[in-house]
Coordinates of C-alpha atoms in Angstrom, one line a residue:
X1 CA 17.8 -12.8 25.3
X2 CA 16.5 -10.8 22.3
X3 CA 14.3 -13.7 21.3
X4 CA 13.0 -13.9 24.9
X5 CA 12.0 -10.2 24.8
X6 CA 10.2 -10.8 21.5
X7 CA 8.3 -13.7 22.9
X8 CA 7.2 -11.7 26.0
X9 CA 5.9 -8.9 23.7
X10 CA 4.0 -11.4 21.6
X11 CA 2.5 -13.1 24.7
X12 CA 1.3 -9.7 26.0
X13 CA -0.3 -9.1 22.7
X14 CA -2.1 -12.4 22.7
X15 CA -3.5 -11.8 26.2
X16 CA -4.6 -8.2 25.4
X17 CA -6.1 -9.0 22.0
X18 CA -9.7 -10.2 22.1
X19 CA -9.6 -11.4 18.5
X20 CA -9.0 -15.2 18.2
X21 CA -6.8 -15.9 15.2
X22 CA -5.8 -19.4 14.1
X23 CA -4.6 -19.1 10.5
X24 CA -2.9 -22.5 10.3
X25 CA -4.6 -25.9 10.1
X26 CA -2.4 -29.0 10.3
X27 CA -3.2 -32.4 8.7
X28 CA -1.1 -35.6 9.0
X29 CA -0.8 -38.6 6.8
X30 CA 1.6 -41.5 6.3
X31 CA 3.3 -42.8 3.1
X32 CA 4.3 -46.4 3.2
X33 CA 7.7 -47.2 1.6
X34 CA 8.1 -50.8 2.7
X35 CA 7.0 -53.1 5.5
X36 CA 9.2 -51.2 8.0
X37 CA 9.8 -47.8 6.4
X38 CA 7.3 -45.0 6.4
X39 CA 7.2 -41.3 5.7
X40 CA 5.4 -39.1 8.3
X41 CA 3.8 -36.2 6.4
X42 CA 2.7 -33.0 8.1
X43 CA 0.9 -30.5 5.9
X44 CA 0.1 -26.9 7.0
X45 CA -2.8 -25.1 5.3
X46 CA -2.1 -21.4 5.7
X47 CA -4.8 -18.6 5.3
X48 CA -4.2 -16.0 2.6
X49 CA -2.0 -13.2 3.8
X50 CA -0.2 -15.2 6.5
X51 CA 3.2 -17.0 6.3
X52 CA 4.8 -19.8 8.3
X53 CA 8.5 -19.7 8.9
X54 CA 11.0 -22.4 7.9
X55 CA 12.7 -24.9 10.2
X56 CA 16.0 -22.9 9.8
X57 CA 16.1 -19.1 10.5
X58 CA 19.0 -16.8 11.4
X59 CA 19.8 -16.0 15.0
X60 CA 17.7 -13.3 16.5
X61 CA 15.0 -14.1 13.9
X62 CA 11.5 -15.4 14.4
X63 CA 10.7 -18.7 16.0
X64 CA 11.4 -21.5 13.5
X65 CA 9.0 -24.4 12.8
X66 CA 10.1 -27.3 14.9
X67 CA 9.0 -31.0 14.8
X68 CA 9.3 -33.4 17.8
X69 CA 8.4 -37.1 17.4
X70 CA 7.8 -39.1 20.6
X71 CA 10.3 -42.1 20.3
X72 CA 10.6 -42.6 24.0
X73 CA 9.3 -46.2 23.8
X74 CA 11.9 -47.2 21.2
X75 CA 9.3 -48.5 18.7
X76 CA 10.7 -46.6 15.8
X77 CA 13.8 -44.8 14.6
X78 CA 14.1 -41.4 12.9
X79 CA 16.0 -41.4 9.7
X80 CA 17.6 -38.1 8.7
X81 CA 16.1 -34.7 9.2
X82 CA 12.6 -33.5 8.5
X83 CA 12.5 -32.2 4.9
X84 CA 10.6 -29.2 3.7
X85 CA 9.6 -27.5 0.5
X86 CA 11.5 -24.7 -1.3
X87 CA 9.3 -21.9 0.1
X88 CA 10.2 -18.2 -0.4
X89 CA 13.4 -16.4 0.9
X90 CA 13.0 -12.7 1.3
X91 CA 14.5 -9.7 3.1
X92 CA 12.2 -9.4 6.1
X93 CA 11.6 -5.7 6.8
X94 CA 10.9 -6.3 10.5
X95 CA 13.8 -8.6 11.4
X96 CA 16.2 -7.1 8.7
X97 CA 17.5 -10.4 7.5
X98 CA 16.9 -13.0 4.8
X99 CA 14.2 -15.4 6.1
X100 CA 12.6 -18.4 4.4
X101 CA 8.8 -18.8 4.9
X102 CA 5.8 -20.6 3.3
X103 CA 2.5 -19.3 2.0
X104 CA -0.8 -21.0 1.3
X105 CA 0.5 -24.6 2.1
X106 CA 3.7 -26.2 3.4
X107 CA 4.5 -29.9 3.5
X108 CA 7.1 -31.5 5.8
X109 CA 8.2 -35.1 5.6
X110 CA 10.1 -37.3 8.1
X111 CA 11.4 -40.8 7.2
X112 CA 11.2 -43.4 9.9
X113 CA 11.8 -47.2 10.5
X114 CA 9.2 -49.0 12.7
X115 CA 8.9 -52.3 14.5
X116 CA 6.0 -54.6 13.9
X117 CA 2.8 -53.9 15.9
X118 CA 3.2 -50.1 15.8
X119 CA -0.2 -48.5 15.0
X120 CA 0.4 -44.8 15.6
X121 CA 3.1 -42.3 16.3
X122 CA 2.6 -39.0 18.2
X123 CA 4.5 -35.8 18.3
X124 CA 4.0 -32.1 18.1
X125 CA 5.0 -29.0 16.0
X126 CA 6.0 -25.6 17.4
X127 CA 5.5 -22.8 14.9
X128 CA 5.0 -19.1 14.5
X129 CA 3.0 -17.2 11.8
X130 CA 3.0 -13.6 10.7
X131 CA 1.2 -11.4 8.2
X132 CA 2.4 -8.1 6.8
X133 CA 1.4 -6.2 9.9
X134 CA 1.6 -8.6 12.9
X135 CA 2.9 -11.8 14.3
X136 CA 1.1 -14.3 16.5
X137 CA 2.7 -15.9 19.5
X138 CA 4.4 -19.3 19.0
X139 CA 2.0 -22.2 19.2
X140 CA 2.3 -26.0 19.8
X141 CA 0.0 -28.4 18.0
X142 CA -0.1 -32.1 18.7
X143 CA 0.4 -34.5 15.8
X144 CA -0.9 -38.0 15.4
X145 CA 0.3 -40.3 12.6
X146 CA -1.8 -43.5 12.0
X147 CA 0.4 -46.4 10.7
X148 CA -1.5 -49.0 8.6
X149 CA -0.9 -51.2 5.6
X150 CA -2.1 -48.5 3.2
X151 CA -1.8 -44.8 3.1
X152 CA -4.0 -43.4 5.8
X153 CA -6.7 -40.8 5.5
X154 CA -5.4 -37.4 6.5
X155 CA -6.0 -36.4 10.1
X156 CA -7.0 -32.7 10.5
X157 CA -5.6 -30.9 13.5
X158 CA -5.9 -27.4 14.8
X159 CA -9.0 -26.3 13.0
X160 CA -9.8 -22.5 13.3
X161 CA -11.9 -21.8 16.4
X162 CA -14.2 -19.2 15.0
X163 CA -14.3 -18.3 11.4
X164 CA -16.2 -15.1 12.2
X165 CA -13.0 -13.7 13.8
X166 CA -10.8 -14.0 10.7
X167 CA -9.4 -10.7 9.5
X168 CA -11.1 -9.4 6.3
X169 CA -9.2 -7.9 3.4
X170 CA -12.1 -5.6 2.2
X171 CA -10.0 -2.5 2.3
X172 CA -7.1 -4.3 0.5
X173 CA -9.5 -5.4 -2.3
X174 CA -10.9 -1.9 -2.6
X175 CA -7.4 -0.5 -2.9
X176 CA -6.5 -2.9 -5.7
X177 CA -9.7 -2.0 -7.6
X178 CA -9.0 1.7 -7.3
X179 CA -5.4 1.1 -8.6
X180 CA -6.9 -0.8 -11.5
X181 CA -9.4 1.9 -12.3
X182 CA -6.9 4.7 -12.1
X183 CA -4.4 2.8 -14.2
X184 CA -7.1 2.0 -16.8
X185 CA -7.9 5.7 -17.1
X186 CA -4.2 6.5 -17.3
X187 CA -3.9 4.0 -20.1
X188 CA -6.8 5.6 -21.9
X189 CA -5.1 9.0 -21.6
X190 CA -1.8 7.5 -22.9
X191 CA -3.8 6.1 -25.8
X192 CA -4.8 9.6 -26.8
X193 CA -1.2 10.9 -27.1
X194 CA 0.7 11.5 -30.4
X195 CA 2.9 8.5 -29.9
X196 CA 0.1 5.9 -29.6
X197 CA -3.1 7.1 -31.2
X198 CA -1.8 7.1 -34.9
X199 CA -0.6 3.5 -34.4
X200 CA -4.2 2.2 -34.1
X201 CA -5.4 2.5 -37.7
X202 CA -1.9 1.7 -39.0
X203 CA -1.5 -1.5 -37.0
X204 CA -5.1 -2.7 -37.5
X205 CA -4.8 -2.1 -41.3
X206 CA -1.5 -4.0 -41.4
X207 CA -3.1 -7.0 -39.8
X208 CA -6.2 -7.0 -41.9
X209 CA -4.2 -6.6 -45.2
X210 CA -1.5 -9.1 -44.4
X211 CA -3.9 -11.8 -43.2
X212 CA -5.4 -14.3 -45.6
X213 CA -8.9 -13.9 -44.1
X214 CA -10.8 -11.5 -41.9
X215 CA -10.8 -14.1 -39.1
X216 CA -7.0 -14.4 -39.3
X217 CA -6.7 -10.6 -39.1
X218 CA -8.9 -10.4 -36.1
X219 CA -6.9 -13.2 -34.4
X220 CA -3.6 -11.6 -35.1
X221 CA -4.8 -8.2 -33.8
X222 CA -6.1 -9.9 -30.6
X223 CA -2.8 -11.7 -30.1
X224 CA -1.1 -8.3 -30.6
X225 CA -3.3 -6.7 -27.9
X226 CA -2.6 -9.7 -25.5
X227 CA 1.1 -9.2 -26.2
X228 CA 0.8 -5.6 -25.1
X229 CA -0.9 -6.7 -21.8
X230 CA 1.8 -9.4 -21.2
X231 CA 4.7 -6.9 -21.7
X232 CA 3.3 -4.3 -19.2
X233 CA 2.2 -7.0 -16.7
X234 CA 5.7 -8.5 -16.9
X235 CA 7.0 -5.0 -16.1
X236 CA 4.8 -4.7 -13.0
X237 CA 5.8 -8.2 -12.0
X238 CA 9.5 -7.3 -12.3
X239 CA 9.0 -4.2 -10.1
X240 CA 7.3 -6.4 -7.5
X241 CA 10.0 -9.0 -7.7
X242 CA 12.9 -6.6 -7.5
X243 CA 11.7 -4.3 -4.8
X244 CA 9.6 -6.8 -2.8
X245 CA 5.9 -6.7 -2.1
X246 CA 6.2 -3.9 0.5
X247 CA 9.6 -2.4 0.1
X248 CA 8.5 0.8 -1.6
X249 CA 5.7 1.1 1.0
X250 CA 8.3 1.7 3.6
X251 CA 9.7 4.5 1.5
X252 CA 6.4 6.4 1.3
X253 CA 7.4 8.6 4.2
X254 CA 11.1 8.8 3.3
X255 CA 12.2 12.3 2.6
X256 CA 14.7 11.6 -0.1
X257 CA 12.3 9.3 -1.9
X258 CA 9.7 12.0 -2.1
X259 CA 12.2 14.7 -3.2
X260 CA 13.6 12.4 -5.9
X261 CA 10.2 11.5 -7.2
X262 CA 9.2 15.2 -7.1
X263 CA 12.2 16.0 -9.4
X264 CA 11.3 13.0 -11.7
X265 CA 7.7 14.2 -12.1
X266 CA 8.9 17.7 -12.9
X267 CA 11.1 16.3 -15.6
X268 CA 8.3 14.2 -17.0
X269 CA 6.0 17.3 -16.9
X270 CA 8.4 19.6 -18.7
X271 CA 8.9 16.8 -21.3
X272 CA 5.1 16.6 -21.9
X273 CA 4.9 20.4 -22.1
X274 CA 7.3 20.2 -25.1
X275 CA 10.7 21.3 -23.8
X276 CA 12.3 17.9 -24.8
X277 CA 11.4 14.3 -25.4
X278 CA 12.4 11.3 -23.2
X279 CA 13.3 8.5 -25.6
X280 CA 14.9 5.0 -25.3
X281 CA 18.0 4.4 -27.4
X282 CA 17.2 3.9 -31.1
X283 CA 19.3 0.8 -31.2
X284 CA 16.7 -0.9 -28.9
X285 CA 13.9 -0.2 -31.4
X286 CA 16.0 -1.3 -34.4
X287 CA 16.8 -4.7 -32.8
X288 CA 13.1 -5.2 -31.8
X289 CA 11.9 -4.3 -35.3
X290 CA 14.3 -6.9 -36.8
X291 CA 12.7 -9.5 -34.6
X292 CA 9.2 -8.4 -35.6
X293 CA 9.8 -9.4 -39.2
X294 CA 10.0 -13.1 -38.3
X295 CA 6.2 -13.5 -38.5
X296 CA 4.1 -15.8 -36.4
X297 CA 3.4 -15.4 -32.7
X298 CA 7.0 -14.3 -32.0
X299 CA 6.9 -11.6 -34.7
X300 CA 3.5 -10.3 -33.3
X301 CA 5.0 -10.2 -29.8
X302 CA 8.0 -8.2 -30.9
X303 CA 5.7 -5.8 -32.8
X304 CA 3.9 -5.1 -29.5
X305 CA 7.3 -4.6 -27.8
X306 CA 8.3 -2.2 -30.6
X307 CA 5.1 -0.2 -29.8
X308 CA 6.1 0.0 -26.1
X309 CA 9.6 1.2 -27.0
X310 CA 8.7 3.7 -29.7
X311 CA 5.8 5.2 -27.7
X312 CA 8.0 5.5 -24.5
X313 CA 8.3 9.3 -24.8
X314 CA 4.5 9.5 -24.2
X315 CA 3.8 6.4 -22.1
X316 CA 7.1 6.4 -20.0
X317 CA 6.2 9.2 -17.7
X318 CA 2.7 7.8 -17.1
X319 CA 4.0 4.3 -16.6
X320 CA 6.7 5.5 -14.2
X321 CA 4.2 7.5 -12.1
X322 CA 1.8 4.6 -12.0
X323 CA 4.5 2.1 -11.0
X324 CA 5.8 4.2 -8.1
X325 CA 2.2 5.0 -6.9
X326 CA 1.2 1.4 -7.1
X327 CA 4.4 -0.1 -5.6
X328 CA 4.1 2.3 -2.6
X329 CA 0.9 0.4 -1.7
X330 CA 2.7 -2.9 -1.8
X331 CA 1.5 -6.4 -2.7
X332 CA 0.1 -7.0 -6.1
X333 CA -0.6 -3.3 -6.8
X334 CA 2.2 -2.9 -9.5
X335 CA 0.9 -5.9 -11.4
X336 CA -2.7 -4.8 -11.1
X337 CA -1.8 -1.3 -12.2
X338 CA 0.0 -2.5 -15.3
X339 CA -2.9 -4.8 -16.1
X340 CA -5.3 -1.9 -16.1
X341 CA -3.0 0.4 -18.0
X342 CA -2.2 -2.1 -20.8
X343 CA -5.8 -3.3 -21.1
X344 CA -6.9 0.3 -22.0
X345 CA -4.2 0.4 -24.7
X346 CA -4.8 -3.1 -26.0
X347 CA -8.6 -3.0 -26.2
X348 CA -8.8 -0.7 -29.3
X349 CA -6.5 -2.9 -31.4
X350 CA -8.7 -5.9 -30.8
X351 CA -12.0 -4.0 -31.2
X352 CA -11.1 -2.2 -34.4
X353 CA -9.7 -5.4 -35.9
X354 CA -13.0 -7.1 -35.2
X355 CA -15.0 -4.1 -36.6
X356 CA -12.7 -2.3 -39.1
X357 CA -15.6 -0.1 -40.2
X358 CA -15.2 1.7 -36.9
X359 CA -11.8 3.1 -38.1
X360 CA -13.8 5.6 -40.3
X361 CA -15.3 7.1 -37.1
X362 CA -11.9 7.8 -35.5
X363 CA -10.9 11.4 -35.4
X364 CA -8.0 12.4 -37.6
X365 CA -4.6 12.8 -36.0
X366 CA -3.8 16.4 -35.5
X367 CA -3.0 19.1 -33.0
X368 CA -5.6 17.8 -30.5
X369 CA -3.2 14.9 -29.7
X370 CA -0.5 17.3 -28.6
X371 CA -3.2 19.1 -26.5
X372 CA -3.8 15.8 -24.6
X373 CA -0.1 15.5 -24.0
X374 CA 0.2 19.1 -22.6
X375 CA -2.8 18.5 -20.3
X376 CA -1.1 15.4 -18.9
X377 CA 2.1 17.6 -18.4
X378 CA 0.1 20.1 -16.3
X379 CA -1.4 17.2 -14.3
X380 CA 2.1 15.6 -13.7
X381 CA 3.4 19.0 -12.5
X382 CA 0.6 19.4 -10.0
X383 CA 1.1 15.8 -8.8
X384 CA 4.8 16.5 -8.3
X385 CA 4.1 19.0 -5.5
X386 CA 2.2 16.4 -3.6
X387 CA 5.5 14.5 -3.1
X388 CA 7.4 17.6 -2.2
X389 CA 4.7 18.4 0.3
X390 CA 5.0 15.0 1.9
X391 CA 8.8 15.5 2.3
X392 CA 8.1 19.0 3.9
X393 CA 5.5 17.5 6.3
X394 CA 7.8 14.7 7.4
X395 CA 10.6 17.2 8.1
X396 CA 8.2 19.7 9.6
X397 CA 10.1 22.4 7.7
X398 CA 7.0 24.5 7.1
X399 CA 8.3 25.6 3.7
X400 CA 5.3 24.3 1.8
X401 CA 2.4 25.0 4.1
X402 CA -1.2 24.6 3.0
X403 CA -1.6 28.2 1.6
X404 CA 1.6 27.9 -0.4
X405 CA 0.6 24.5 -1.8
X406 CA -2.8 25.7 -2.8
X407 CA -1.4 28.9 -4.4
X408 CA 0.9 26.7 -6.6
X409 CA -2.0 24.4 -7.6
X410 CA -4.2 27.4 -8.4
X411 CA -1.4 28.8 -10.6
X412 CA -0.9 25.4 -12.4
X413 CA -4.6 24.8 -13.1
X414 CA -5.2 28.4 -13.9
X415 CA -2.5 28.2 -16.5
X416 CA -4.0 25.0 -17.8
X417 CA -7.4 26.7 -18.2
X418 CA -5.8 29.6 -20.1
X419 CA -4.0 27.1 -22.3
X420 CA -7.3 25.3 -23.1
X421 CA -8.9 28.6 -23.9
X422 CA -6.1 29.2 -26.4
X423 CA -4.5 32.1 -24.5
X424 CA -1.2 30.3 -24.1
X425 CA 0.8 28.6 -26.9
X426 CA 3.5 25.9 -26.3
X427 CA 6.0 24.2 -28.5
X428 CA 4.6 21.6 -31.0
X429 CA 1.1 23.3 -30.8
X430 CA -0.7 23.7 -34.1
X431 CA -2.0 27.1 -35.1
X432 CA -5.4 27.6 -33.3
X433 CA -8.0 29.4 -35.3
X434 CA -10.9 28.3 -33.0
X435 CA -11.4 26.0 -30.1
X436 CA -13.7 23.0 -30.2
X437 CA -16.7 22.4 -27.9
X438 CA -14.9 19.6 -26.2
X439 CA -11.8 21.8 -25.5
X440 CA -14.0 24.6 -24.3
X441 CA -15.9 22.3 -22.0
X442 CA -12.7 20.9 -20.5
X443 CA -11.4 24.4 -20.0
X444 CA -14.6 25.4 -18.1
X445 CA -14.2 22.4 -15.9
X446 CA -10.6 23.2 -15.1
X447 CA -11.5 26.9 -14.5
X448 CA -14.3 25.9 -12.1
X449 CA -11.9 23.6 -10.2
X450 CA -9.4 26.5 -10.0
X451 CA -12.0 28.8 -8.6
X452 CA -13.1 26.1 -6.1
X453 CA -9.6 26.0 -4.6
X454 CA -9.3 29.8 -4.0
X455 CA -11.4 29.8 -0.8
X456 CA -8.9 27.2 0.6
X457 CA -6.5 30.1 1.0
X458 CA -8.8 31.5 3.6
X459 CA -9.4 28.2 5.5
X460 CA -12.0 26.3 3.4
X461 CA -11.7 22.5 3.9
X462 CA -11.8 21.6 0.2
X463 CA -13.1 18.1 0.8
X464 CA -12.9 17.2 -2.9
X465 CA -9.1 17.2 -2.8
X466 CA -8.5 16.6 0.9
X467 CA -6.0 13.9 0.2
X468 CA -3.6 16.2 -1.6
X469 CA -2.9 19.5 0.2
X470 CA -1.3 19.6 3.7
X471 CA -3.8 19.2 6.5
X472 CA -5.7 22.3 7.7
X473 CA -3.6 22.6 10.9
X474 CA -0.3 22.7 8.8
X475 CA -0.9 26.2 7.6
X476 CA 0.0 29.8 8.4
X477 CA -3.6 30.4 9.7
X478 CA -5.2 27.1 10.9
X479 CA -8.4 28.8 11.7
X480 CA -8.6 30.9 8.5
X481 CA -6.8 34.0 7.2
X482 CA -6.8 36.8 9.8
X483 CA -7.7 34.6 12.8
X484 CA -5.4 32.4 14.9
X485 CA -6.4 30.9 18.2
X486 CA -3.5 29.0 19.5
X487 CA -1.0 28.6 16.8
X488 CA 0.2 25.3 15.3
X489 CA -0.2 22.0 17.1
X490 CA 3.5 21.8 17.8
X491 CA 3.7 25.0 19.8
X492 CA 2.6 23.1 22.9
X493 CA 4.2 25.4 25.5
X494 CA 2.2 28.4 24.3
X495 CA -1.2 27.0 25.1
X496 CA -2.2 28.7 28.3
X497 CA -5.1 27.2 30.1
X498 CA -4.7 23.8 28.5
X499 CA -3.4 20.6 30.2
X500 CA 0.4 20.2 30.1
X501 CA 1.4 18.8 26.7
X502 CA -2.0 19.4 25.1
X503 CA -3.1 21.5 22.1
X504 CA -6.2 22.2 20.2
X505 CA -6.3 20.4 16.9
X506 CA -7.3 23.0 14.3
X507 CA -9.8 23.6 12.9
X508 CA -12.1 21.3 14.9
X509 CA -10.7 22.4 18.3
X510 CA -10.3 18.8 19.5
X511 CA -8.1 18.6 22.7
X512 CA -5.2 16.4 21.6
X513 CA -1.9 15.2 22.9
X514 CA 1.2 14.2 21.0
X515 CA 2.7 12.3 24.0
X516 CA 1.4 8.9 25.1
X517 CA 2.2 9.3 28.8
X518 CA 0.9 12.8 29.2
X519 CA -2.3 11.9 27.4
X520 CA -2.9 8.8 29.5
X521 CA -2.3 10.7 32.7
X522 CA -4.8 13.3 31.7
X523 CA -7.4 10.7 30.8
X524 CA -7.1 9.1 34.2
X525 CA -7.5 12.6 35.8
X526 CA -10.7 13.4 33.9
X527 CA -12.1 9.8 33.9
X528 CA -12.4 9.4 30.1
X529 CA -11.2 6.6 27.8
X530 CA -8.2 7.1 25.5
X531 CA -8.3 7.1 21.7
X532 CA -4.8 6.6 20.3
X533 CA -4.5 7.9 16.7
X534 CA -1.5 6.4 15.0
X535 CA -1.1 8.8 12.2
X536 CA 1.6 10.4 9.9
X537 CA 2.3 13.7 8.3
X538 CA 2.5 12.0 4.9
X539 CA -0.5 9.8 5.5
X540 CA -3.2 10.5 2.8
X541 CA -5.9 8.4 4.4
X542 CA -5.3 10.1 7.7
X543 CA -6.1 13.4 6.2
X544 CA -9.3 12.0 4.6
X545 CA -10.5 10.8 8.0
X546 CA -9.7 14.1 9.7
X547 CA -11.3 16.3 7.1
X548 CA -14.2 14.1 5.9
X549 CA -15.2 11.8 8.8
X550 CA -14.1 13.6 12.1
X551 CA -16.2 16.8 11.4
X552 CA -19.5 14.9 11.4
X553 CA -21.4 16.4 14.3
X554 CA -22.0 13.1 16.2
X555 CA -18.4 12.0 15.7
X556 CA -16.9 15.4 16.6
X557 CA -19.0 15.4 19.8
X558 CA -17.4 12.2 20.9
X559 CA -13.9 13.2 20.0
X560 CA -14.2 16.6 21.8
X561 CA -16.2 15.5 24.9
X562 CA -16.1 11.7 25.5
X563 CA -12.5 10.6 24.8
X564 CA -9.0 11.9 25.2
X565 CA -7.2 12.0 21.8
X566 CA -3.6 11.0 21.6
X567 CA -2.2 11.6 18.1
X568 CA 1.2 9.8 17.6
X569 CA 3.0 10.7 14.3
X570 CA 5.0 7.7 13.2
X571 CA 7.0 9.8 10.7
X572 CA 7.9 12.7 13.0
X573 CA 11.6 13.3 12.3
X574 CA 12.2 15.6 15.2
X575 CA 15.0 14.1 17.5
X576 CA 14.2 12.6 20.9
X577 CA 15.7 14.2 24.0
X578 CA 19.0 12.5 25.0
X579 CA 17.4 10.8 28.0
X580 CA 14.6 9.4 25.7
X581 CA 17.0 7.7 23.2
X582 CA 16.6 3.9 23.7
X583 CA 17.5 0.6 22.0
X584 CA 15.1 -0.7 19.4
X585 CA 13.4 -4.0 20.4
X586 CA 12.5 -4.7 16.7
X587 CA 15.9 -3.9 15.3
X588 CA 18.6 -5.1 17.8
X589 CA 21.7 -3.0 17.8
X590 CA 19.9 0.2 16.6
X591 CA 18.8 3.2 18.5
X592 CA 15.4 5.0 18.5
X593 CA 16.6 8.5 17.8
X594 CA 13.4 10.2 16.4
X595 CA 10.0 10.8 17.9
X596 CA 8.4 9.0 14.9
X597 CA 10.5 5.9 15.5
X598 CA 9.4 5.7 19.1
X599 CA 5.7 5.7 18.1
X600 CA 6.1 3.4 15.1
X601 CA 7.8 0.8 17.3
X602 CA 5.1 1.1 20.0
X603 CA 2.4 0.5 17.3
X604 CA 4.3 -2.5 15.9
X605 CA 5.1 -4.2 19.2
X606 CA 1.9 -3.6 21.1
X607 CA -0.7 -3.8 18.3
X608 CA 1.2 -5.7 15.6
X609 CA 0.2 -3.2 12.9
X610 CA 2.3 -0.8 10.9
X611 CA -0.1 1.1 8.7
X612 CA -1.8 4.4 9.3
X613 CA -4.3 5.6 10.2
X614 CA -4.8 3.1 13.1
X615 CA -7.2 3.9 15.9
X616 CA -7.2 2.3 19.4
X617 CA -9.8 2.8 22.2
X618 CA -8.4 1.7 25.5
X619 CA -9.1 2.1 29.2
X620 CA -6.8 3.4 32.0
X621 CA -5.3 -0.1 32.4
X622 CA -4.0 0.3 28.8
X623 CA -6.2 -2.6 27.6
X624 CA -8.2 -2.4 24.4
X625 CA -11.9 -1.7 24.9
X626 CA -12.6 -3.3 21.5
X627 CA -10.8 -4.3 18.4
X628 CA -8.8 -1.4 16.9
X629 CA -9.8 -0.2 13.4
X630 CA -7.8 1.3 10.5
X631 CA -9.0 3.6 7.7
X632 CA -12.9 3.7 8.0
X633 CA -14.3 6.2 5.5
X634 CA -17.9 5.2 6.4
X635 CA -18.9 7.7 9.0
X636 CA -21.7 5.6 10.4
X637 CA -19.4 2.6 10.8
X638 CA -16.8 4.7 12.5
X639 CA -19.4 6.3 14.8
X640 CA -20.7 2.9 15.8
X641 CA -17.1 1.8 16.7
X642 CA -16.6 4.9 18.9
X643 CA -19.9 4.5 20.6
X644 CA -19.3 0.9 21.4
X645 CA -15.9 1.6 22.9
X646 CA -17.1 4.5 25.0
X647 CA -20.1 2.4 26.3
X648 CA -17.7 -0.4 27.3
X649 CA -15.6 2.0 29.2
X650 CA -18.6 3.3 31.1

């Protein structure tokens, strides 16, 4: 019964979705074993990002891949079962069970015995494919196996209908590049800490002196740098393997996850500021050092591992922050992040080994290295409050509203500016008789940034940091200090003169609903199309859209006058009314108890997507006017999408 419900939902999706997706192409061939024995080979070519399920899945899971061979005429006999490759077995987050699936390609083989004169065998395969955000309805594809004396040429079946309709991964690629760039900058920052920087001349000098020739010294230093990259990439791979490609992504809106990470970042920050040092056990370093004395490639690798362990007190907090940030985005992000981080650390060793004369131009170790460490500590402390803010937003506790958050950041960056100007001394700081031009310049930049944030206390949008503070409407004064029109968006009953269940979304004054049924009813009443905004309180990209894209005059005009906006928060932890509590269709046996769970399941079931923001334009029949879109920072592109949808409705 549960599987039947799931199939009905998938069928409804396929009818209502105008995009033609056909991510699996089947080819058949035949392997000859003897005059009467053959192997029927069915190979699935699967587009990147999609996966095909195994022939065996647990009960109440997805539709398994099933092969049927037409032996009704009795001209051949099936020997054994259809075999398949090893595939991947993972904990599926949607079905909450271990499921085996295939990516890229999958080959299935069936052994048969035939009678003389048989030239072909027919059959079909029934299968279902999913990606990380949606599943397609089950599909049947006919199979034809040509029997001949030799191996037959492969027969291609089920070619994609229209390549122009294939989903693009542009945003995914952009996300990975941004992770790489941020990780590279973080690695460069770690390079300038007291634990790592002094190692550059020491290590390069060691390789050049111990090597028989300059070429050998360069080669060893390059191998040393590559070993550093391998160690950190293996760390990123381990995180991806242990937690799964998207497991931490599901934790991004989890209250306890955000609180725990807030506490971790505070500990990291206090460590960087000089209160104590976070170090791995000395026994680890001693064991690794003993292995490094072996010489050769193994010895060089263990020297790199020793660097990673010894420098942990400086690199550990940065690596930990990067890994959680990257893993929360899912997929290959942790691996890409560690590649960028380690590349920044490894590059100097290879470059200075190739050009040892450059070592003379390196600044001498000194108090400036501790200054770098302290600056990183202030940045870690500021970042910590981003995670505490997300927990507060999800709980809707209103303990860390926009003004409070900005006040904390102004205090942190203000203190950093005073530190850079030499007005504050911390442990491990060297006596400061004067400040350098570089330190003065950085202090001026930080002071300017601090002053820039101050107007945010009175309602300024602060577009430069829109992804970090709570949204404008989540504040004591959504319209600015000293002026409040209609209160916060959740005070629905206080909005006199507005439709039932509506509120004005500050500060743009967009009429919005937080209830699907009430918003749809109002849209029918006024004769306007509906724009569903699947959003989240802890959704960074949602805030960027609302504060950077929506205020554009031509876009704001459509949102205020030509559509009815329904904002559905998928991480809203407020409980549903008793009569609204229902059984989950995605997770049999579980109840939907919170408002956010209700909207999250609606998005997953109806639109086969689970990321935010996600925008849908639909008519009064609840059918899409055009393909939904996700995060679209290009205002012109977003406007064109809105305009096309409104035109189709009219």
